[in-house]
PDB file of C-alpha atoms in Angstrom:
ATOM      1  CA  MET A   1      56.404 101.564  89.927  1.00 40.00           C
ATOM      2  CA  LYS A   2      57.767  99.611  86.720  1.00 38.00           C
ATOM      3  CA  ARG A   3      60.570 102.257  85.686  1.00 39.00           C
ATOM      4  CA  THR A   4      61.932 102.138  89.341  1.00 40.00           C
ATOM      5  CA  ALA A   5      61.986  99.035  89.262  1.00 41.00           C
ATOM      6  CA  THR A   6      64.275  98.252  85.527  1.00 41.00           C
ATOM      7  CA  THR A   7      66.539 101.250  86.646  1.00 39.00           C
ATOM      8  CA  ALA A   8      67.051  99.184  89.921  1.00 40.00           C
ATOM      9  CA  ALA A   9      67.254  96.094  88.047  1.00 40.00           C
ATOM     10  CA  ALA A  10      70.182  98.151  85.705  1.00 39.00           C
ATOM     11  CA  ASN A  11      71.638  99.630  88.498  1.00 38.00           C
ATOM     12  CA  ASP A  12      72.125  95.946  90.271  1.00 38.00           C
ATOM     13  CA  THR A  13      73.614  94.180  86.446  1.00 39.00           C
ATOM     14  CA  SER A  14      76.456  96.982  86.609  1.00 38.00           C
ATOM     15  CA  HIS A  15      76.890  96.737  89.923  1.00 37.00           C
ATOM     16  CA  TYR A  16      77.300  92.630  88.980  1.00 38.00           C
ATOM     17  CA  ALA A  17      79.067  93.462  86.189  1.00 41.00           C
ATOM     18  CA  VAL A  18      81.359  96.783  87.361  1.00 41.00           C
ATOM     19  CA  SER A  19      81.568  96.207  91.097  1.00 44.00           C
ATOM     20  CA  ALA A  20      82.393  92.531  90.526  1.00 53.00           C
ATOM     21  CA  PHE A  21      85.499  92.795  88.595  1.00 57.00           C
ATOM     22  CA  THR A  22      87.839  94.042  90.204  1.00 57.00           C
ATOM     23  CA  ASN A  23      86.774  91.058  92.962  1.00 60.00           C
ATOM     24  CA  GLU A  24      86.225  88.109  90.338  1.00 64.00           C
ATOM     25  CA  LEU A  25      89.928  89.248  89.227  1.00 63.00           C
ATOM     26  CA  ILE A  26      91.629  88.729  92.879  1.00 63.00           C
ATOM     27  CA  ASP A  27      89.924  85.509  93.404  1.00 67.00           C
ATOM     28  CA  ASP A  28      91.097  84.993  90.683  1.00 66.00           C
ATOM     29  CA  VAL A  29      94.718  84.708  91.386  1.00 64.00           C
ATOM     30  CA  ALA A  30      93.909  82.767  94.888  1.00 65.00           C
ATOM     31  CA  ARG A  31      92.037  79.689  93.386  1.00 69.00           C
ATOM     32  CA  ASP A  32      94.852  79.523  91.138  1.00 65.00           C
ATOM     33  CA  HIS A  33      97.251  80.398  94.836  1.00 60.00           C
ATOM     34  CA  TYR A  34      99.028  82.975  93.437  1.00 60.00           C
ATOM     35  CA  SER A  35     100.991  81.440  89.974  1.00 68.00           C
ATOM     36  CA  LEU A  36     103.012  83.236  88.052  1.00 71.00           C
ATOM     37  CA  ARG A  37     100.121  83.049  85.120  1.00 76.00           C
ATOM     38  CA  ALA A  38      96.465  84.032  87.138  1.00 73.00           C
ATOM     39  CA  TRP A  39      99.414  87.491  87.733  1.00 70.00           C
ATOM     40  CA  ARG A  40      99.884  88.024  84.355  1.00 75.00           C
ATOM     41  CA  THR A  41      96.091  87.443  83.462  1.00 76.00           C
ATOM     42  CA  LEU A  42      95.434  90.388  86.818  1.00 70.00           C
ATOM     43  CA  LEU A  43      97.712  92.185  85.366  1.00 72.00           C
ATOM     44  CA  SER A  44      96.225  92.248  81.279  1.00 77.00           C
ATOM     45  CA  ARG A  45      92.593  92.559  82.192  1.00 75.00           C
ATOM     46  CA  SER A  46      93.219  95.551  84.703  1.00 70.00           C
ATOM     47  CA  CYS A  47      95.344  97.340  82.400  1.00 75.00           C
ATOM     48  CA  SER A  48      92.738  96.343  79.545  1.00 77.00           C
ATOM     49  CA  ARG A  49      90.218  97.073  81.863  1.00 73.00           C
ATOM     50  CA  SER A  50      92.126 100.632  83.410  1.00 72.00           C
ATOM     51  CA  LEU A  51      92.598 102.116  80.291  1.00 74.00           C
ATOM     52  CA  ASP A  52      88.838 101.744  78.389  1.00 76.00           C
ATOM     53  CA  ASP A  53      87.443 103.470  80.651  1.00 70.00           C
ATOM     54  CA  ILE A  54      89.799 106.167  80.726  1.00 70.00           C
ATOM     55  CA  ARG A  55      89.660 106.361  76.632  1.00 74.00           C
ATOM     56  CA  ARG A  56      85.437 106.511  77.117  1.00 74.00           C
ATOM     57  CA  SER A  57      85.873 109.076  80.090  1.00 72.00           C
ATOM     58  CA  PRO A  58      87.603 112.095  78.889  1.00 73.00           C
ATOM     59  CA  GLU A  59      87.130 113.876  82.424  1.00 75.00           C
ATOM     60  CA  ARG A  60      88.792 111.200  84.176  1.00 74.00           C
ATOM     61  CA  MET A  61      91.189 111.032  81.242  1.00 78.00           C
ATOM     62  CA  ARG A  62      92.269 114.574  82.871  1.00 81.00           C
ATOM     63  CA  SER A  63      91.974 114.030  86.813  1.00 80.00           C
ATOM     64  CA  VAL A  64      94.536 110.877  86.130  1.00 83.00           C
ATOM     65  CA  SER A  65      96.228 113.999  83.655  1.00 86.00           C
ATOM     66  CA  HIS A  66      95.949 116.515  86.920  1.00 88.00           C
ATOM     67  CA  TRP A  67      97.105 114.691  89.366  1.00 89.00           C
ATOM     68  CA  ILE A  68      99.371 112.576  87.555  1.00 91.00           C
ATOM     69  CA  VAL A  69     101.057 117.049  86.139  1.00 92.00           C
ATOM     70  CA  ILE A  70     100.563 117.861  90.270  1.00 92.00           C
ATOM     71  CA  VAL A  71     102.283 115.427  91.852  1.00 92.00           C
ATOM     72  CA  GLY A  72     105.436 116.076  89.134  1.00 92.00           C
ATOM     73  CA  SER A  73     105.679 119.279  89.182  1.00 92.00           C
ATOM     74  CA  LEU A  74     105.871 118.773  93.435  1.00 90.00           C
ATOM     75  CA  GLY A  75     108.305 115.852  92.942  1.00 89.00           C
ATOM     76  CA  ALA A  76     110.425 118.825  90.319  1.00 86.00           C
ATOM     77  CA  LEU A  77     109.287 121.751  93.448  1.00 85.00           C
ATOM     78  CA  ILE A  78     111.389 120.297  95.841  1.00 81.00           C
ATOM     79  CA  ILE A  79     114.643 119.182  94.137  1.00 80.00           C
ATOM     80  CA  LEU A  80     114.972 122.582  92.492  1.00 78.00           C
ATOM     81  CA  LEU A  81     114.404 124.178  95.890  1.00 74.00           C
ATOM     82  CA  ALA A  82     117.198 121.909  97.267  1.00 67.00           C
ATOM     83  CA  SER A  83     119.429 122.374  94.458  1.00 66.00           C
ATOM     84  CA  HIS A  84     119.214 126.473  95.022  1.00 63.00           C
ATOM     85  CA  TYR A  85     121.501 124.935  98.459  1.00 56.00           C
ATOM     86  CA  GLN A  86     123.254 121.865  96.774  1.00 58.00           C
ATOM     87  CA  SER A  87     125.185 121.617  94.393  1.00 63.00           C
ATOM     88  CA  THR A  88     123.401 121.002  90.774  1.00 68.00           C
ATOM     89  CA  ASP A  89     124.849 117.995  89.634  1.00 71.00           C
ATOM     90  CA  ARG A  90     123.540 115.839  92.959  1.00 68.00           C
ATOM     91  CA  ALA A  91     120.069 117.440  91.746  1.00 71.00           C
ATOM     92  CA  LEU A  92     120.310 116.059  88.418  1.00 76.00           C
ATOM     93  CA  THR A  93     121.447 113.215  89.683  1.00 76.00           C
ATOM     94  CA  ALA A  94     118.313 113.176  92.145  1.00 76.00           C
ATOM     95  CA  LEU A  95     116.554 113.493  89.582  1.00 80.00           C
ATOM     96  CA  ALA A  96     117.593 110.892  87.001  1.00 82.00           C
ATOM     97  CA  PHE A  97     117.186 108.530  90.143  1.00 82.00           C
ATOM     98  CA  TRP A  98     113.150 109.466  91.151  1.00 88.00           C
ATOM     99  CA  LEU A  99     112.312 109.538  87.448  1.00 90.00           C
ATOM    100  CA  PRO A 100     112.227 106.043  86.589  1.00 91.00           C
ATOM    101  CA  TRP A 101     110.128 105.526  90.048  1.00 91.00           C
ATOM    102  CA  PHE A 102     107.935 107.978  89.464  1.00 92.00           C
ATOM    103  CA  THR A 103     107.162 107.338  86.051  1.00 91.00           C
ATOM    104  CA  ALA A 104     106.999 103.155  87.480  1.00 90.00           C
ATOM    105  CA  ALA A 105     103.774 105.331  89.434  1.00 89.00           C
ATOM    106  CA  VAL A 106     102.345 106.734  86.652  1.00 88.00           C
ATOM    107  CA  PHE A 107     102.968 103.048  84.594  1.00 85.00           C
ATOM    108  CA  PHE A 108     100.398 101.680  87.833  1.00 81.00           C
ATOM    109  CA  LEU A 109      98.227 104.231  88.460  1.00 81.00           C
ATOM    110  CA  VAL A 110      96.723 104.373  84.211  1.00 78.00           C
ATOM    111  CA  THR A 111      96.978 100.660  84.385  1.00 75.00           C
ATOM    112  CA  HIS A 112      94.307  99.411  87.737  1.00 71.00           C
ATOM    113  CA  ILE A 113      92.382 102.652  87.450  1.00 70.00           C
ATOM    114  CA  GLY A 114      89.792 100.867  86.607  1.00 63.00           C
ATOM    115  CA  MET A 115      89.187  99.943  89.993  1.00 61.00           C
ATOM    116  CA  VAL A 116      87.857 102.797  90.944  1.00 60.00           C
ATOM    117  CA  ASP A 117      84.571 103.144  91.605  1.00 56.00           C
ATOM    118  CA  ASP A 118      81.247 103.962  93.512  1.00 48.00           C
ATOM    119  CA  ASP A 119      78.984 102.198  95.349  1.00 46.00           C
ATOM    120  CA  LEU A 120      76.916 101.273  92.082  1.00 43.00           C
ATOM    121  CA  GLY A 121      79.393  99.984  90.713  1.00 48.00           C
ATOM    122  CA  LEU A 122      80.613 102.570  87.665  1.00 46.00           C
ATOM    123  CA  PRO A 123      83.429 104.218  87.439  1.00 49.00           C
ATOM    124  CA  ARG A 124      83.771 106.949  88.968  1.00 55.00           C
ATOM    125  CA  GLN A 125      84.892 109.986  86.470  1.00 55.00           C
ATOM    126  CA  LYS A 126      87.208 111.035  88.631  1.00 63.00           C
ATOM    127  CA  LEU A 127      90.259 110.519  90.595  1.00 68.00           C
ATOM    128  CA  LEU A 128      89.479 110.382  93.930  1.00 72.00           C
ATOM    129  CA  LEU A 129      91.555 112.809  96.720  1.00 81.00           C
ATOM    130  CA  ALA A 130      91.785 110.334  99.163  1.00 81.00           C
ATOM    131  CA  ASN A 131      93.399 107.525  96.282  1.00 81.00           C
ATOM    132  CA  GLY A 132      95.245 111.210  94.294  1.00 85.00           C
ATOM    133  CA  LEU A 133      97.279 111.521  97.985  1.00 88.00           C
ATOM    134  CA  SER A 134      98.341 107.916  98.144  1.00 88.00           C
ATOM    135  CA  PHE A 135      99.761 108.410  94.828  1.00 89.00           C
ATOM    136  CA  SER A 136     101.797 111.681  95.687  1.00 92.00           C
ATOM    137  CA  ARG A 137     103.126 109.749  98.003  1.00 92.00           C
ATOM    138  CA  LEU A 138     103.700 106.328  96.775  1.00 91.00           C
ATOM    139  CA  ALA A 139     105.955 108.309  93.596  1.00 92.00           C
ATOM    140  CA  LEU A 140     107.285 111.272  95.947  1.00 92.00           C
ATOM    141  CA  ALA A 141     108.812 108.767  98.735  1.00 90.00           C
ATOM    142  CA  PRO A 142     112.134 108.502  96.787  1.00 89.00           C
ATOM    143  CA  LEU A 143     112.739 111.815  97.098  1.00 87.00           C
ATOM    144  CA  VAL A 144     113.105 111.237 101.182  1.00 86.00           C
ATOM    145  CA  VAL A 145     117.345 108.993 100.144  1.00 83.00           C
ATOM    146  CA  TRP A 146     117.957 112.482  99.185  1.00 76.00           C
ATOM    147  CA  PRO A 147     119.361 114.501 102.161  1.00 73.00           C
ATOM    148  CA  CYS A 148     119.969 111.641 104.073  1.00 71.00           C
ATOM    149  CA  LEU A 149     123.389 111.474 101.739  1.00 68.00           C
ATOM    150  CA  GLN A 150     124.054 115.074 102.462  1.00 63.00           C
ATOM    151  CA  ILE A 151     126.244 115.392 105.185  1.00 54.00           C
ATOM    152  CA  PRO A 152     126.092 117.826 106.593  1.00 55.00           C
ATOM    153  CA  VAL A 153     122.430 118.807 105.040  1.00 59.00           C
ATOM    154  CA  GLY A 154     122.970 122.730 104.694  1.00 59.00           C
ATOM    155  CA  PRO A 155     120.652 125.053 106.868  1.00 62.00           C
ATOM    156  CA  ALA A 156     117.845 125.905 104.248  1.00 65.00           C
ATOM    157  CA  ALA A 157     117.739 122.708 103.184  1.00 70.00           C
ATOM    158  CA  GLY A 158     117.298 120.985 106.284  1.00 74.00           C
ATOM    159  CA  PRO A 159     113.818 121.963 106.311  1.00 80.00           C
ATOM    160  CA  VAL A 160     112.559 121.875 102.980  1.00 78.00           C
ATOM    161  CA  PHE A 161     113.376 118.171 104.134  1.00 81.00           C
ATOM    162  CA  ALA A 162     111.974 118.053 107.334  1.00 84.00           C
ATOM    163  CA  VAL A 163     108.397 119.954 105.651  1.00 86.00           C
ATOM    164  CA  PHE A 164     107.898 117.859 103.087  1.00 87.00           C
ATOM    165  CA  LEU A 165     108.600 114.369 105.102  1.00 88.00           C
ATOM    166  CA  ILE A 166     106.243 115.940 107.105  1.00 89.00           C
ATOM    167  CA  ALA A 167     103.563 116.518 105.438  1.00 89.00           C
ATOM    168  CA  LEU A 168     103.992 112.250 103.550  1.00 88.00           C
ATOM    169  CA  SER A 169     103.874 111.336 106.801  1.00 86.00           C
ATOM    170  CA  PHE A 170     100.886 113.251 107.617  1.00 88.00           C
ATOM    171  CA  SER A 171      99.036 111.815 103.631  1.00 87.00           C
ATOM    172  CA  ASP A 172      99.465 109.185 105.362  1.00 81.00           C
ATOM    173  CA  LEU A 173      96.686 109.915 107.640  1.00 82.00           C
ATOM    174  CA  LEU A 174      94.615 112.568 105.782  1.00 85.00           C
ATOM    175  CA  ASP A 175      93.603 109.576 102.936  1.00 82.00           C
ATOM    176  CA  GLY A 176      92.335 106.955 104.864  1.00 77.00           C
ATOM    177  CA  TRP A 177      90.715 109.296 107.346  1.00 83.00           C
ATOM    178  CA  ILE A 178      89.371 110.682 103.928  1.00 81.00           C
ATOM    179  CA  ALA A 179      88.060 107.675 102.241  1.00 75.00           C
ATOM    180  CA  ARG A 180      86.587 106.908 105.402  1.00 76.00           C
ATOM    181  CA  TRP A 181      84.247 109.402 106.616  1.00 77.00           C
ATOM    182  CA  GLN A 182      83.600 109.906 102.688  1.00 68.00           C
ATOM    183  CA  GLY A 183      82.634 106.137 102.466  1.00 68.00           C
ATOM    184  CA  LEU A 184      84.879 106.204  99.245  1.00 67.00           C
ATOM    185  CA  CYS A 185      87.168 103.024 100.169  1.00 69.00           C
ATOM    186  CA  THR A 186      88.710 101.302  97.001  1.00 67.00           C
ATOM    187  CA  ARG A 187      90.560  98.177  96.171  1.00 66.00           C
ATOM    188  CA  MET A 188      92.603 100.490  94.817  1.00 68.00           C
ATOM    189  CA  GLY A 189      93.508 102.729  97.225  1.00 73.00           C
ATOM    190  CA  ARG A 190      94.165 100.109  99.640  1.00 74.00           C
ATOM    191  CA  MET A 191      96.409  98.679  96.777  1.00 73.00           C
ATOM    192  CA  LEU A 192      98.368 102.316  96.803  1.00 80.00           C
ATOM    193  CA  ASP A 193      98.339 102.964 100.242  1.00 81.00           C
ATOM    194  CA  ILE A 194      99.871  99.693 101.061  1.00 78.00           C
ATOM    195  CA  LEU A 195     102.468 100.034  97.879  1.00 82.00           C
ATOM    196  CA  ALA A 196     103.291 104.364  99.305  1.00 86.00           C
ATOM    197  CA  ASP A 197     102.941 102.752 103.441  1.00 84.00           C
ATOM    198  CA  LEU A 198     106.132 100.600 101.903  1.00 83.00           C
ATOM    199  CA  ALA A 199     107.758 102.728  99.740  1.00 87.00           C
ATOM    200  CA  LEU A 200     108.563 105.368 100.948  1.00 88.00           C
ATOM    201  CA  VAL A 201     109.441 103.193 104.746  1.00 87.00           C
ATOM    202  CA  THR A 202     111.684 101.598 102.896  1.00 87.00           C
ATOM    203  CA  PHE A 203     113.532 104.847 101.334  1.00 90.00           C
ATOM    204  CA  LEU A 204     113.377 106.203 104.422  1.00 89.00           C
ATOM    205  CA  ALA A 205     115.567 103.139 107.007  1.00 88.00           C
ATOM    206  CA  ALA A 206     117.673 103.227 103.824  1.00 88.00           C
ATOM    207  CA  GLY A 207     117.996 107.127 103.407  1.00 87.00           C
ATOM    208  CA  LEU A 208     118.554 106.716 107.357  1.00 87.00           C
ATOM    209  CA  CYS A 209     120.940 103.790 107.185  1.00 87.00           C
ATOM    210  CA  MET A 210     123.255 105.115 105.018  1.00 85.00           C
ATOM    211  CA  ALA A 211     123.692 108.040 106.696  1.00 83.00           C
ATOM    212  CA  GLY A 212     124.549 105.922 109.685  1.00 84.00           C
ATOM    213  CA  LEU A 213     121.472 107.181 111.294  1.00 83.00           C
ATOM    214  CA  ILE A 214     120.683 103.826 112.335  1.00 84.00           C
ATOM    215  CA  PRO A 215     122.326 100.238 111.947  1.00 85.00           C
ATOM    216  CA  TRP A 216     122.337  98.420 109.030  1.00 86.00           C
ATOM    217  CA  PRO A 217     120.458  94.902 111.050  1.00 84.00           C
ATOM    218  CA  LEU A 218     116.870  97.168 111.340  1.00 82.00           C
ATOM    219  CA  PHE A 219     117.335  98.397 108.242  1.00 85.00           C
ATOM    220  CA  ALA A 220     117.436  94.508 106.968  1.00 83.00           C
ATOM    221  CA  LEU A 221     114.271  93.318 109.178  1.00 80.00           C
ATOM    222  CA  LEU A 222     112.843  96.060 108.359  1.00 80.00           C
ATOM    223  CA  ILE A 223     113.129  95.581 104.621  1.00 79.00           C
ATOM    224  CA  ALA A 224     112.886  91.203 104.995  1.00 76.00           C
ATOM    225  CA  ARG A 225     109.855  91.746 107.807  1.00 74.00           C
ATOM    226  CA  TYR A 226     107.158  92.511 104.545  1.00 70.00           C
ATOM    227  CA  PRO A 227     108.719  89.427 102.261  1.00 70.00           C
ATOM    228  CA  LEU A 228     108.098  87.776 104.711  1.00 70.00           C
ATOM    229  CA  LEU A 229     104.790  88.171 105.606  1.00 67.00           C
ATOM    230  CA  LEU A 230     103.800  87.538 101.873  1.00 66.00           C
ATOM    231  CA  ILE A 231     105.692  84.490 102.201  1.00 70.00           C
ATOM    232  CA  CYS A 232     103.665  82.919 105.321  1.00 66.00           C
ATOM    233  CA  VAL A 233     100.140  84.618 103.308  1.00 63.00           C
ATOM    234  CA  PHE A 234     101.275  82.236 100.713  1.00 64.00           C
ATOM    235  CA  ILE A 235     101.671  79.354 102.511  1.00 63.00           C
ATOM    236  CA  LEU A 236      98.497  79.919 103.822  1.00 61.00           C
ATOM    237  CA  TYR A 237      97.402  79.935 100.871  1.00 59.00           C
ATOM    238  CA  PHE A 238      98.576  76.801  99.934  1.00 59.00           C
ATOM    239  CA  VAL A 239      98.355  74.754 102.793  1.00 57.00           C
ATOM    240  CA  ARG A 240      94.896  76.187 103.553  1.00 56.00           C
ATOM    241  CA  GLY A 241      93.341  77.404 100.670  1.00 54.00           C
ATOM    242  CA  PRO A 242      91.665  81.065 101.197  1.00 52.00           C
ATOM    243  CA  VAL A 243      92.046  82.326 104.721  1.00 54.00           C
ATOM    244  CA  PRO A 244      90.526  85.666 105.899  1.00 54.00           C
ATOM    245  CA  LEU A 245      94.022  87.458 107.725  1.00 54.00           C
ATOM    246  CA  ARG A 246      93.049  90.407 109.420  1.00 60.00           C
ATOM    247  CA  PRO A 247      95.686  93.544 110.461  1.00 60.00           C
ATOM    248  CA  THR A 248      96.129  92.132 114.093  1.00 66.00           C
ATOM    249  CA  MET A 249      96.790  94.276 117.091  1.00 73.00           C
ATOM    250  CA  ILE A 250     100.863  93.325 116.997  1.00 71.00           C
ATOM    251  CA  GLY A 251     101.390  94.429 113.409  1.00 70.00           C
ATOM    252  CA  ARG A 252      99.340  98.157 113.802  1.00 73.00           C
ATOM    253  CA  VAL A 253     101.604  98.678 116.804  1.00 77.00           C
ATOM    254  CA  THR A 254     104.865  97.982 115.299  1.00 77.00           C
ATOM    255  CA  THR A 255     104.029  99.855 111.781  1.00 77.00           C
ATOM    256  CA  PHE A 256     102.850 103.093 114.146  1.00 80.00           C
ATOM    257  CA  SER A 257     106.206 102.648 116.347  1.00 81.00           C
ATOM    258  CA  THR A 258     108.275 102.555 112.960  1.00 82.00           C
ATOM    259  CA  ASN A 259     107.231 104.803 111.120  1.00 83.00           C
ATOM    260  CA  VAL A 260     106.756 107.240 114.174  1.00 84.00           C
ATOM    261  CA  VAL A 261     110.779 106.357 115.009  1.00 84.00           C
ATOM    262  CA  LEU A 262     111.808 106.639 111.491  1.00 86.00           C
ATOM    263  CA  LEU A 263     110.665 110.456 111.369  1.00 87.00           C
ATOM    264  CA  VAL A 264     112.210 111.707 114.247  1.00 86.00           C
ATOM    265  CA  ILE A 265     115.236 110.367 113.824  1.00 86.00           C
ATOM    266  CA  ALA A 266     114.257 111.850 110.507  1.00 86.00           C
ATOM    267  CA  LEU A 267     113.370 114.980 111.393  1.00 86.00           C
ATOM    268  CA  GLU A 268     116.277 115.526 114.507  1.00 84.00           C
ATOM    269  CA  PHE A 269     118.711 114.920 111.195  1.00 82.00           C
ATOM    270  CA  LEU A 270     117.919 116.891 109.041  1.00 81.00           C
ATOM    271  CA  LEU A 271     117.063 120.031 111.253  1.00 80.00           C
ATOM    272  CA  SER A 272     120.565 119.586 113.328  1.00 76.00           C
ATOM    273  CA  THR A 273     118.859 118.903 116.564  1.00 76.00           C
ATOM    274  CA  SER A 274     119.338 117.136 119.573  1.00 73.00           C
ATOM    275  CA  TRP A 275     115.493 115.647 120.804  1.00 70.00           C
ATOM    276  CA  LEU A 276     117.254 112.141 121.504  1.00 68.00           C
ATOM    277  CA  THR A 277     119.661 111.171 123.279  1.00 69.00           C
ATOM    278  CA  PRO A 278     121.599 107.888 122.071  1.00 73.00           C
ATOM    279  CA  LEU A 279     119.627 106.426 125.009  1.00 73.00           C
ATOM    280  CA  MET A 280     116.614 107.385 123.745  1.00 76.00           C
ATOM    281  CA  ILE A 281     117.532 105.824 120.393  1.00 73.00           C
ATOM    282  CA  GLU A 282     119.196 102.923 121.256  1.00 77.00           C
ATOM    283  CA  ARG A 283     115.627 101.552 123.402  1.00 78.00           C
ATOM    284  CA  SER A 284     113.743 103.439 120.864  1.00 79.00           C
ATOM    285  CA  VAL A 285     115.737 100.708 117.652  1.00 79.00           C
ATOM    286  CA  ARG A 286     115.619  97.591 120.319  1.00 81.00           C
ATOM    287  CA  LEU A 287     111.352  98.487 120.939  1.00 81.00           C
ATOM    288  CA  LEU A 288     111.858  97.987 116.689  1.00 81.00           C
ATOM    289  CA  TYR A 289     113.708  94.419 116.655  1.00 80.00           C
ATOM    290  CA  LEU A 290     111.619  92.953 119.352  1.00 81.00           C
ATOM    291  CA  LEU A 291     108.146  94.345 117.513  1.00 79.00           C
ATOM    292  CA  ILE A 292     108.875  93.356 114.334  1.00 77.00           C
ATOM    293  CA  GLY A 293     110.131  90.376 115.484  1.00 76.00           C
ATOM    294  CA  ALA A 294     107.211  89.308 117.486  1.00 78.00           C
ATOM    295  CA  ASN A 295     104.779  90.451 114.259  1.00 73.00           C
ATOM    296  CA  VAL A 296     107.280  87.398 112.047  1.00 70.00           C
ATOM    297  CA  LEU A 297     106.846  85.489 114.201  1.00 74.00           C
ATOM    298  CA  TYR A 298     103.019  85.140 115.286  1.00 73.00           C
ATOM    299  CA  LEU A 299     102.217  84.925 111.653  1.00 67.00           C
ATOM    300  CA  LEU A 300     104.643  81.734 111.405  1.00 67.00           C
ATOM    301  CA  GLY A 301     103.440  81.127 114.707  1.00 68.00           C
ATOM    302  CA  ARG A 302      99.852  80.918 113.085  1.00 65.00           C
ATOM    303  CA  VAL A 303     100.916  79.492 110.258  1.00 61.00           C
ATOM    304  CA  ALA A 304     102.538  76.575 112.225  1.00 59.00           C
ATOM    305  CA  ASP A 305      98.909  76.347 113.191  1.00 59.00           C
ATOM    306  CA  TRP A 306      97.176  75.902 109.922  1.00 52.00           C
ATOM    307  CA  THR A 307      99.819  73.439 108.813  1.00 52.00           C
ATOM    308  CA  GLU A 308      99.304  71.389 111.702  1.00 50.00           C
ATOM    309  CA  LEU A 309      95.563  71.379 111.760  1.00 44.00           C
ATOM    310  CA  ASN A 310      95.565  70.682 107.536  1.00 46.00           C
ATOM    311  CA  ASP A 311      97.722  68.023 108.187  1.00 45.00           C
ATOM    312  CA  GLY A 312      94.872  66.266 110.701  1.00 43.00           C
ATOM    313  CA  LEU A 313      91.860  67.163 108.189  1.00 38.00           C
ATOM    314  CA  GLN A 314      93.809  64.210 105.970  1.00 43.00           C
ATOM    315  CA  ASP A 315      94.657  62.738 108.776  1.00 43.00           C
ATOM    316  CA  ARG A 316      90.891  61.354 108.753  1.00 40.00           C
ATOM    317  CA  HIS A 317      90.080  61.234 105.613  1.00 43.00           C
TER     318      HIS A 317
END
């Protein structure tokens, strides 16, 4: 019993020292109202912790290296397959465009791996499958722009990119399901998932806009949505302090509708089919305008409510 109690106490200590690390970083940033100094401190401590974890665990280093090699090879393979049907110059241009992004994604992975822990707060020995899938989607997202610039898309290159795009979209559902089913949700996983979703939607919308498949005001609204939401969140924290913000139904519907509409338009373009009539596309675009606008207005309304409440509390004192 004494040994069991000692082990439990040690586990509790490890849990407090390691699992609370990321919560402490996030709380420090919130307490400092998201100042630049707080973000620098978070990045510095996170990088230091992550690099130490990698150095102490050869197995973790191998796991991270394997994912980097797999994703890098997959990206190069996609470019090589498509370049077989397109010009080599365009393939080299795509490679030059993708490599800096891939390098940045690898940097993020290496410097945040310390945020992946187990139920006891101890660093996991391997990069989780769900985290690896999110990293893959983040690192490969820029490649969805390339086929949109190849007009017309070749009869062989189109299906290659269609399968690639479907796989990226499916990975968004798969990584979340794996994380919830196995109880492996982590801070890093949530950050990777959000960044990967944002990158995929942004690059896909940019490609469709440059190909003339969606109007540029819709692209601008899609790109502005996330910065606007972040600004609203910052205002809430500055005015009210930490406020629990949970995903809303309007936000979930907006995200789902955006992904489905962009995916269908892209697949129709890549496969040279006519699933959607011009009227259906027009109505889908109008729906996205409505949903995104309502999403932003809802959060702006919450900012106004919290600001008014805060002013009222100050007047009472």
